[in-house]
mmCIF file of C-alpha atoms and ligand atoms in Angstrom:
data_model
loop_
_atom_site.group_PDB
_atom_site.id
_atom_site.type_symbol
_atom_site.label_atom_id
_atom_site.label_comp_id
_atom_site.label_asym_id
_atom_site.label_seq_id
_atom_site.Cartn_x
_atom_site.Cartn_y
_atom_site.Cartn_z
ATOM 1 C CA UNK A 1 -166.967 90.070 -7.030
ATOM 2 C CA UNK A 2 -166.040 89.681 -10.691
ATOM 3 C CA UNK A 3 -163.508 90.992 -13.218
ATOM 4 C CA UNK A 4 -166.372 91.972 -15.492
ATOM 5 C CA UNK A 5 -166.232 95.610 -16.489
ATOM 6 C CA UNK A 6 -168.841 97.573 -18.406
ATOM 7 C CA UNK A 7 -167.568 100.734 -20.099
ATOM 8 C CA UNK A 8 -170.126 103.302 -21.197
ATOM 9 C CA UNK A 9 -168.423 104.710 -24.253
ATOM 10 C CA UNK A 10 -168.839 106.712 -27.387
ATOM 11 C CA UNK A 11 -165.518 108.507 -26.831
ATOM 12 C CA UNK A 12 -161.874 108.055 -27.804
ATOM 13 C CA UNK A 13 -160.954 107.584 -24.131
ATOM 14 C CA UNK A 14 -163.441 104.732 -23.732
ATOM 15 C CA UNK A 15 -161.876 102.948 -26.705
ATOM 16 C CA UNK A 16 -158.356 103.543 -25.372
ATOM 17 C CA UNK A 17 -159.266 102.216 -21.934
ATOM 18 C CA UNK A 18 -160.996 99.151 -23.382
ATOM 19 C CA UNK A 19 -157.823 98.353 -25.326
ATOM 20 C CA UNK A 20 -155.691 98.716 -22.192
ATOM 21 C CA UNK A 21 -157.700 96.345 -19.992
ATOM 22 C CA UNK A 22 -156.228 93.030 -21.099
ATOM 23 C CA UNK A 23 -156.978 90.339 -18.528
ATOM 24 C CA UNK A 24 -160.391 91.762 -17.655
ATOM 25 C CA UNK A 25 -163.718 90.743 -19.122
ATOM 26 C CA UNK A 26 -164.719 94.020 -20.747
ATOM 27 C CA UNK A 27 -167.807 95.049 -22.688
ATOM 28 C CA UNK A 28 -168.198 98.480 -24.223
ATOM 29 C CA UNK A 29 -171.624 100.058 -24.487
ATOM 30 C CA UNK A 30 -172.595 102.519 -27.233
ATOM 31 C CA UNK A 31 -175.808 104.508 -27.491
ATOM 32 C CA UNK A 32 -176.094 103.663 -31.189
ATOM 33 C CA UNK A 33 -176.233 107.257 -32.421
ATOM 34 C CA UNK A 34 -173.760 106.908 -35.318
ATOM 35 C CA UNK A 35 -174.480 104.698 -38.313
ATOM 36 C CA UNK A 36 -170.937 103.289 -38.606
ATOM 37 C CA UNK A 37 -169.263 103.559 -35.192
ATOM 38 C CA UNK A 38 -165.482 103.385 -34.859
ATOM 39 C CA UNK A 39 -164.028 99.868 -34.417
ATOM 40 C CA UNK A 40 -163.602 98.813 -30.804
ATOM 41 C CA UNK A 41 -161.016 96.462 -29.274
ATOM 42 C CA UNK A 42 -163.563 94.603 -27.080
ATOM 43 C CA UNK A 43 -167.099 93.201 -27.510
ATOM 44 C CA UNK A 44 -169.701 95.936 -27.959
ATOM 45 C CA UNK A 45 -173.358 96.175 -27.002
ATOM 46 C CA UNK A 46 -175.478 98.881 -28.597
ATOM 47 C CA UNK A 47 -178.536 100.857 -27.466
ATOM 48 C CA UNK A 48 -180.058 102.350 -24.326
ATOM 49 C CA UNK A 49 -180.704 100.289 -21.206
ATOM 50 C CA UNK A 50 -184.149 101.714 -20.500
ATOM 51 C CA UNK A 51 -183.289 104.290 -17.849
ATOM 52 C CA UNK A 52 -181.789 103.841 -14.389
ATOM 53 C CA UNK A 53 -183.772 100.699 -13.580
ATOM 54 C CA UNK A 54 -182.763 99.067 -16.870
ATOM 55 C CA UNK A 55 -179.084 99.837 -16.352
ATOM 56 C CA UNK A 56 -179.165 98.613 -12.732
ATOM 57 C CA UNK A 57 -180.803 95.396 -13.898
ATOM 58 C CA UNK A 58 -178.166 94.976 -16.620
ATOM 59 C CA UNK A 59 -175.364 95.424 -14.053
ATOM 60 C CA UNK A 60 -176.900 92.726 -11.843
ATOM 61 C CA UNK A 61 -177.763 90.168 -14.503
ATOM 62 C CA UNK A 62 -174.427 90.553 -16.308
ATOM 63 C CA UNK A 63 -172.619 90.318 -12.926
ATOM 64 C CA UNK A 64 -170.654 93.500 -13.615
ATOM 65 C CA UNK A 65 -168.035 94.277 -10.949
ATOM 66 C CA UNK A 66 -167.111 97.766 -12.158
ATOM 67 C CA UNK A 67 -168.960 100.329 -14.243
ATOM 68 C CA UNK A 68 -166.815 102.916 -16.031
ATOM 69 C CA UNK A 69 -168.676 105.952 -17.264
ATOM 70 C CA UNK A 70 -166.436 107.123 -20.103
ATOM 71 C CA UNK A 71 -169.165 108.979 -21.977
ATOM 72 C CA UNK A 72 -168.774 112.455 -23.429
ATOM 73 C CA UNK A 73 -168.784 115.326 -20.873
ATOM 74 C CA UNK A 74 -172.044 116.614 -22.425
ATOM 75 C CA UNK A 75 -173.849 113.251 -22.206
ATOM 76 C CA UNK A 76 -175.451 114.292 -18.904
ATOM 77 C CA UNK A 77 -178.401 111.897 -18.842
ATOM 78 C CA UNK A 78 -176.421 108.690 -19.133
ATOM 79 C CA UNK A 79 -173.887 109.955 -16.565
ATOM 80 C CA UNK A 80 -176.670 110.658 -14.058
ATOM 81 C CA UNK A 81 -178.148 107.229 -14.791
ATOM 82 C CA UNK A 82 -174.764 105.557 -14.333
ATOM 83 C CA UNK A 83 -174.311 107.095 -10.871
ATOM 84 C CA UNK A 84 -177.795 106.089 -9.738
ATOM 85 C CA UNK A 85 -177.741 102.611 -11.249
ATOM 86 C CA UNK A 86 -174.311 101.767 -9.825
ATOM 87 C CA UNK A 87 -175.516 102.785 -6.348
ATOM 88 C CA UNK A 88 -178.740 100.776 -6.748
ATOM 89 C CA UNK A 89 -176.925 97.654 -7.943
ATOM 90 C CA UNK A 90 -174.057 98.033 -5.449
ATOM 91 C CA UNK A 91 -171.485 98.146 -8.245
ATOM 92 C CA UNK A 92 -168.257 100.192 -8.147
ATOM 93 C CA UNK A 93 -168.245 103.238 -10.441
ATOM 94 C CA UNK A 94 -165.408 105.170 -12.034
ATOM 95 C CA UNK A 95 -165.894 108.212 -14.231
ATOM 96 C CA UNK A 96 -163.408 108.850 -17.020
ATOM 97 C CA UNK A 97 -163.947 112.389 -18.216
ATOM 98 C CA UNK A 98 -161.638 114.674 -20.164
ATOM 99 C CA UNK A 99 -160.719 117.874 -18.364
ATOM 100 C CA UNK A 100 -162.209 120.966 -19.981
ATOM 101 C CA UNK A 101 -160.040 123.182 -22.172
ATOM 102 C CA UNK A 102 -158.733 126.303 -20.459
ATOM 103 C CA UNK A 103 -158.601 129.698 -22.138
ATOM 104 C CA UNK A 104 -155.134 130.454 -23.503
ATOM 105 C CA UNK A 105 -153.711 133.852 -24.400
ATOM 106 C CA UNK A 106 -155.373 135.111 -27.559
ATOM 107 C CA UNK A 107 -158.564 133.087 -27.094
ATOM 108 C CA UNK A 108 -161.785 135.069 -27.506
ATOM 109 C CA UNK A 109 -164.441 132.858 -25.886
ATOM 110 C CA UNK A 110 -167.815 133.610 -24.470
ATOM 111 C CA UNK A 111 -169.373 130.879 -22.379
ATOM 112 C CA UNK A 112 -173.135 130.406 -22.633
ATOM 113 C CA UNK A 113 -175.480 128.167 -20.673
ATOM 114 C CA UNK A 114 -177.387 126.564 -23.548
ATOM 115 C CA UNK A 115 -178.279 126.670 -27.235
ATOM 116 C CA UNK A 116 -180.805 129.503 -26.781
ATOM 117 C CA UNK A 117 -178.090 131.620 -25.152
ATOM 118 C CA UNK A 118 -175.668 130.699 -27.953
ATOM 119 C CA UNK A 119 -178.202 131.877 -30.530
ATOM 120 C CA UNK A 120 -178.618 135.163 -28.633
ATOM 121 C CA UNK A 121 -174.831 135.591 -28.385
ATOM 122 C CA UNK A 122 -174.495 135.431 -32.185
ATOM 123 C CA UNK A 123 -176.417 138.724 -32.392
ATOM 124 C CA UNK A 124 -178.811 140.141 -34.974
ATOM 125 C CA UNK A 125 -176.347 140.950 -37.767
ATOM 126 C CA UNK A 126 -175.983 138.144 -40.322
ATOM 127 C CA UNK A 127 -172.682 136.284 -39.972
ATOM 128 C CA UNK A 128 -170.948 133.175 -41.225
ATOM 129 C CA UNK A 129 -171.075 130.641 -38.402
ATOM 130 C CA UNK A 130 -169.398 127.265 -37.942
ATOM 131 C CA UNK A 131 -171.577 125.004 -35.783
ATOM 132 C CA UNK A 132 -169.359 122.279 -34.309
ATOM 133 C CA UNK A 133 -172.200 120.635 -32.414
ATOM 134 C CA UNK A 134 -174.066 117.352 -32.308
ATOM 135 C CA UNK A 135 -177.146 116.846 -34.403
ATOM 136 C CA UNK A 136 -179.369 117.167 -31.302
ATOM 137 C CA UNK A 137 -178.284 120.755 -30.624
ATOM 138 C CA UNK A 138 -178.667 122.100 -34.155
ATOM 139 C CA UNK A 139 -182.425 122.630 -34.314
ATOM 140 C CA UNK A 140 -182.275 125.651 -31.963
ATOM 141 C CA UNK A 141 -180.349 127.649 -34.587
ATOM 142 C CA UNK A 142 -183.450 127.760 -36.793
ATOM 143 C CA UNK A 143 -184.396 130.654 -34.481
ATOM 144 C CA UNK A 144 -181.609 132.708 -36.128
ATOM 145 C CA UNK A 145 -182.171 132.202 -39.878
ATOM 146 C CA UNK A 146 -180.238 135.377 -40.816
ATOM 147 C CA UNK A 147 -176.879 133.594 -40.443
ATOM 148 C CA UNK A 148 -175.070 131.480 -43.003
ATOM 149 C CA UNK A 149 -174.173 128.198 -41.265
ATOM 150 C CA UNK A 150 -171.437 125.642 -41.839
ATOM 151 C CA UNK A 151 -172.379 122.389 -40.122
ATOM 152 C CA UNK A 152 -170.077 119.403 -39.688
ATOM 153 C CA UNK A 153 -171.311 116.054 -38.442
ATOM 154 C CA UNK A 154 -170.345 112.367 -38.457
ATOM 155 C CA UNK A 155 -173.615 111.278 -40.083
ATOM 156 C CA UNK A 156 -175.744 113.385 -42.450
ATOM 157 C CA UNK A 157 -178.031 115.859 -40.654
ATOM 158 C CA UNK A 158 -181.659 114.919 -41.248
ATOM 159 C CA UNK A 159 -183.893 116.839 -41.268
ATOM 160 C CA UNK A 160 -181.807 119.759 -42.466
ATOM 161 C CA UNK A 161 -181.697 122.903 -40.354
ATOM 162 C CA UNK A 162 -184.684 125.153 -41.138
ATOM 163 C CA UNK A 163 -182.662 128.147 -42.420
ATOM 164 C CA UNK A 164 -182.081 129.481 -45.958
ATOM 165 C CA UNK A 165 -178.262 129.256 -45.912
ATOM 166 C CA UNK A 166 -176.486 126.187 -44.574
ATOM 167 C CA UNK A 167 -173.596 124.086 -45.882
ATOM 168 C CA UNK A 168 -173.123 120.545 -44.588
ATOM 169 C CA UNK A 169 -169.809 118.739 -44.209
ATOM 170 C CA UNK A 170 -169.259 115.163 -43.097
ATOM 171 C CA UNK A 171 -166.260 114.425 -40.891
ATOM 172 C CA UNK A 172 -165.056 112.407 -37.941
ATOM 173 C CA UNK A 173 -162.164 113.662 -35.769
ATOM 174 C CA UNK A 174 -159.377 113.985 -35.005
ATOM 175 C CA UNK A 175 -159.107 117.316 -36.800
ATOM 176 C CA UNK A 176 -155.716 119.031 -36.819
ATOM 177 C CA UNK A 177 -155.290 122.763 -36.397
ATOM 178 C CA UNK A 178 -153.855 123.395 -39.870
ATOM 179 C CA UNK A 179 -156.742 121.683 -41.647
ATOM 180 C CA UNK A 180 -159.257 123.418 -39.371
ATOM 181 C CA UNK A 181 -157.736 126.797 -40.140
ATOM 182 C CA UNK A 182 -157.856 126.107 -43.885
ATOM 183 C CA UNK A 183 -161.517 125.083 -43.601
ATOM 184 C CA UNK A 184 -162.464 128.160 -41.556
ATOM 185 C CA UNK A 185 -160.699 130.429 -44.052
ATOM 186 C CA UNK A 186 -162.186 128.697 -47.100
ATOM 187 C CA UNK A 187 -165.694 129.235 -45.706
ATOM 188 C CA UNK A 188 -164.869 132.751 -44.417
ATOM 189 C CA UNK A 189 -166.169 131.816 -40.979
ATOM 190 C CA UNK A 190 -166.661 134.655 -38.467
ATOM 191 C CA UNK A 191 -167.825 132.794 -35.329
ATOM 192 C CA UNK A 192 -167.662 129.237 -34.005
ATOM 193 C CA UNK A 193 -170.216 127.636 -31.711
ATOM 194 C CA UNK A 194 -168.979 124.522 -29.933
ATOM 195 C CA UNK A 195 -168.785 122.537 -26.718
ATOM 196 C CA UNK A 196 -165.883 122.498 -24.292
ATOM 197 C CA UNK A 197 -165.202 118.854 -25.103
ATOM 198 C CA UNK A 198 -161.608 118.782 -23.838
ATOM 199 C CA UNK A 199 -158.988 116.426 -25.268
ATOM 200 C CA UNK A 200 -156.890 116.736 -28.401
ATOM 201 C CA UNK A 201 -159.167 115.352 -31.131
ATOM 202 C CA UNK A 202 -161.287 118.489 -31.584
ATOM 203 C CA UNK A 203 -158.922 121.115 -30.147
ATOM 204 C CA UNK A 204 -157.688 122.027 -33.638
ATOM 205 C CA UNK A 205 -160.583 124.402 -34.226
ATOM 206 C CA UNK A 206 -159.786 126.225 -30.971
ATOM 207 C CA UNK A 207 -156.166 126.728 -32.056
ATOM 208 C CA UNK A 208 -157.318 127.825 -35.510
ATOM 209 C CA UNK A 209 -159.835 130.288 -34.012
ATOM 210 C CA UNK A 210 -157.057 131.764 -31.854
ATOM 211 C CA UNK A 211 -154.771 132.179 -34.863
ATOM 212 C CA UNK A 212 -157.514 133.775 -36.952
ATOM 213 C CA UNK A 213 -158.852 135.972 -34.119
ATOM 214 C CA UNK A 214 -162.322 134.394 -34.274
ATOM 215 C CA UNK A 215 -164.772 134.511 -31.392
ATOM 216 C CA UNK A 216 -165.847 131.145 -29.992
ATOM 217 C CA UNK A 217 -169.269 130.772 -28.385
ATOM 218 C CA UNK A 218 -168.765 127.899 -25.967
ATOM 219 C CA UNK A 219 -171.667 125.924 -24.523
ATOM 220 C CA UNK A 220 -171.028 125.397 -20.800
ATOM 221 C CA UNK A 221 -170.525 121.852 -19.551
ATOM 222 C CA UNK A 222 -173.554 120.324 -17.846
ATOM 223 C CA UNK A 223 -173.463 119.743 -14.102
ATOM 224 C CA UNK A 224 -172.614 116.079 -13.492
ATOM 225 C CA UNK A 225 -172.800 113.811 -10.429
ATOM 226 C CA UNK A 226 -169.985 114.028 -7.869
ATOM 227 C CA UNK A 227 -168.274 110.631 -8.175
ATOM 228 C CA UNK A 228 -164.669 109.365 -8.249
ATOM 229 C CA UNK A 229 -163.241 110.472 -11.559
ATOM 230 C CA UNK A 230 -160.045 110.507 -13.603
ATOM 231 C CA UNK A 231 -159.121 112.517 -16.682
ATOM 232 C CA UNK A 232 -157.359 110.065 -18.987
ATOM 233 C CA UNK A 233 -157.467 106.450 -20.116
ATOM 234 C CA UNK A 234 -154.014 105.878 -18.572
ATOM 235 C CA UNK A 235 -155.195 107.165 -15.186
ATOM 236 C CA UNK A 236 -158.318 105.015 -15.471
ATOM 237 C CA UNK A 237 -156.196 101.930 -16.242
ATOM 238 C CA UNK A 238 -154.177 102.562 -13.108
ATOM 239 C CA UNK A 239 -157.341 103.085 -11.036
ATOM 240 C CA UNK A 240 -158.770 99.792 -12.313
ATOM 241 C CA UNK A 241 -155.542 98.001 -11.343
ATOM 242 C CA UNK A 242 -155.840 99.301 -7.762
ATOM 243 C CA UNK A 243 -159.549 98.465 -7.686
ATOM 244 C CA UNK A 244 -158.890 94.877 -8.773
ATOM 245 C CA UNK A 245 -156.055 94.472 -6.263
ATOM 246 C CA UNK A 246 -158.203 95.840 -3.413
ATOM 247 C CA UNK A 247 -161.090 93.540 -4.280
ATOM 248 C CA UNK A 248 -158.843 90.550 -4.878
ATOM 249 C CA UNK A 249 -160.280 89.931 -8.350
HETATM 250 P P1 NAP B 301 -177.394 111.305 -23.122
HETATM 251 O O1 NAP B 301 -178.299 112.393 -23.579
HETATM 252 O O2 NAP B 301 -176.648 111.496 -21.861
HETATM 253 O O3 NAP B 301 -178.184 109.915 -22.989
HETATM 254 C C1 NAP B 301 -179.482 109.727 -23.520
HETATM 255 C C2 NAP B 301 -179.795 108.250 -23.466
HETATM 256 O O4 NAP B 301 -179.020 107.535 -24.425
HETATM 257 C C3 NAP B 301 -179.461 107.608 -22.151
HETATM 258 O O5 NAP B 301 -180.486 107.826 -21.205
HETATM 259 C C4 NAP B 301 -179.295 106.157 -22.559
HETATM 260 O O6 NAP B 301 -180.557 105.538 -22.788
HETATM 261 C C5 NAP B 301 -178.642 106.277 -23.916
HETATM 262 N N1 NAP B 301 -177.181 106.225 -23.851
HETATM 263 C C6 NAP B 301 -176.292 107.272 -23.853
HETATM 264 N N2 NAP B 301 -175.031 106.827 -23.865
HETATM 265 C C7 NAP B 301 -175.097 105.477 -23.855
HETATM 266 C C8 NAP B 301 -174.120 104.447 -23.885
HETATM 267 N N3 NAP B 301 -172.798 104.719 -23.923
HETATM 268 N N4 NAP B 301 -174.561 103.154 -23.892
HETATM 269 C C9 NAP B 301 -175.887 102.871 -23.866
HETATM 270 N N5 NAP B 301 -176.853 103.810 -23.850
HETATM 271 C C10 NAP B 301 -176.463 105.086 -23.858
HETATM 272 O O7 NAP B 301 -176.364 110.936 -24.291
HETATM 273 P P2 NAP B 301 -175.961 111.759 -25.619
HETATM 274 O O8 NAP B 301 -175.456 113.114 -25.237
HETATM 275 O O9 NAP B 301 -177.053 111.623 -26.590
HETATM 276 O O10 NAP B 301 -174.714 110.889 -26.098
HETATM 277 C C11 NAP B 301 -174.915 109.595 -26.662
HETATM 278 C C12 NAP B 301 -173.576 108.922 -26.894
HETATM 279 O O11 NAP B 301 -172.758 109.714 -27.746
HETATM 280 C C13 NAP B 301 -172.778 108.694 -25.611
HETATM 281 O O12 NAP B 301 -172.225 107.396 -25.692
HETATM 282 C C14 NAP B 301 -171.715 109.770 -25.638
HETATM 283 O O13 NAP B 301 -170.521 109.341 -25.016
HETATM 284 C C15 NAP B 301 -171.511 109.977 -27.140
HETATM 285 N N6 NAP B 301 -171.138 111.351 -27.487
HETATM 286 C C16 NAP B 301 -171.889 112.386 -27.060
HETATM 287 C C17 NAP B 301 -171.510 113.672 -27.384
HETATM 288 C C18 NAP B 301 -172.296 114.857 -26.897
HETATM 289 O O14 NAP B 301 -171.874 115.988 -27.189
HETATM 290 N N7 NAP B 301 -173.390 114.693 -26.162
HETATM 291 C C19 NAP B 301 -170.364 113.887 -28.165
HETATM 292 C C20 NAP B 301 -169.609 112.780 -28.589
HETATM 293 C C21 NAP B 301 -170.013 111.515 -28.251
HETATM 294 P P3 NAP B 301 -181.339 104.699 -21.660
HETATM 295 O O15 NAP B 301 -181.872 105.705 -20.695
HETATM 296 O O16 NAP B 301 -182.375 103.965 -22.428
HETATM 297 O O17 NAP B 301 -180.316 103.784 -21.029
#
């Protein structure tokens, strides 16, 4: 048994947990999607493992004692791989996943299963739409070219969305509610399409939508493996402390 911990990251919580695990031998893993990822407090490895078998092999050869899946709630493939690979390699697994946002009074949300359903929910009439989605999900909106889209991403979107009217903004959270409201008003946005990411960093647009009376089309969270999980970096730090004490590492 070792004090080596591998954190699957790409989230604020993963970075927070990594910074809180002094005394452990921690590596943080990133998929490598963003060109200039945020600075991390521990050594980082970048890129996929090559599926379940590759991740299980990595856990064995790197003598990892604990795998923490702190990926984004919508990163369903890597979370499924983490559960399978940890079981295969006989390594302990903890999931750190932000709780979903709950509807508050004044919220006008419709939850949809996927991008195709989000496109349908926007309706036929042309509208001004803010797409707060990852680059992977954008392509589906080419099926509704009548809308005027505002698209915000960390890295430039390439290729551009195949529609006549789209404006691109670059930005990395956190985004506060006041600035989000000003942006939505400046672009005269009528609908928002987003994920139920949870956490504070991207909640500003939800508050702003509530204040402005805008409808939010919310992509449902994917179904994820049933494994021990916590909802914050602080809770994960505590869990790791108990884990280490139990294992005597
Ligand atoms: P995904 O669809 O669940 O994973 C696709 C593949 O990417 C995985 O099979 C794995 O490749 C590789 N991968 C994903 N996360 C990895 C990690 N942390 N370290 C090493 N390899 C990783 O993932 P995704 O939705 O594209 O998300 C990619 C990354 O962006 C994740 O780290 C996630 O936390 C972060 N992120 C995602 C979202 C989102 O909305 N999906 C939002 C914010 C941040 P192999 O099979 O080759 O191992």
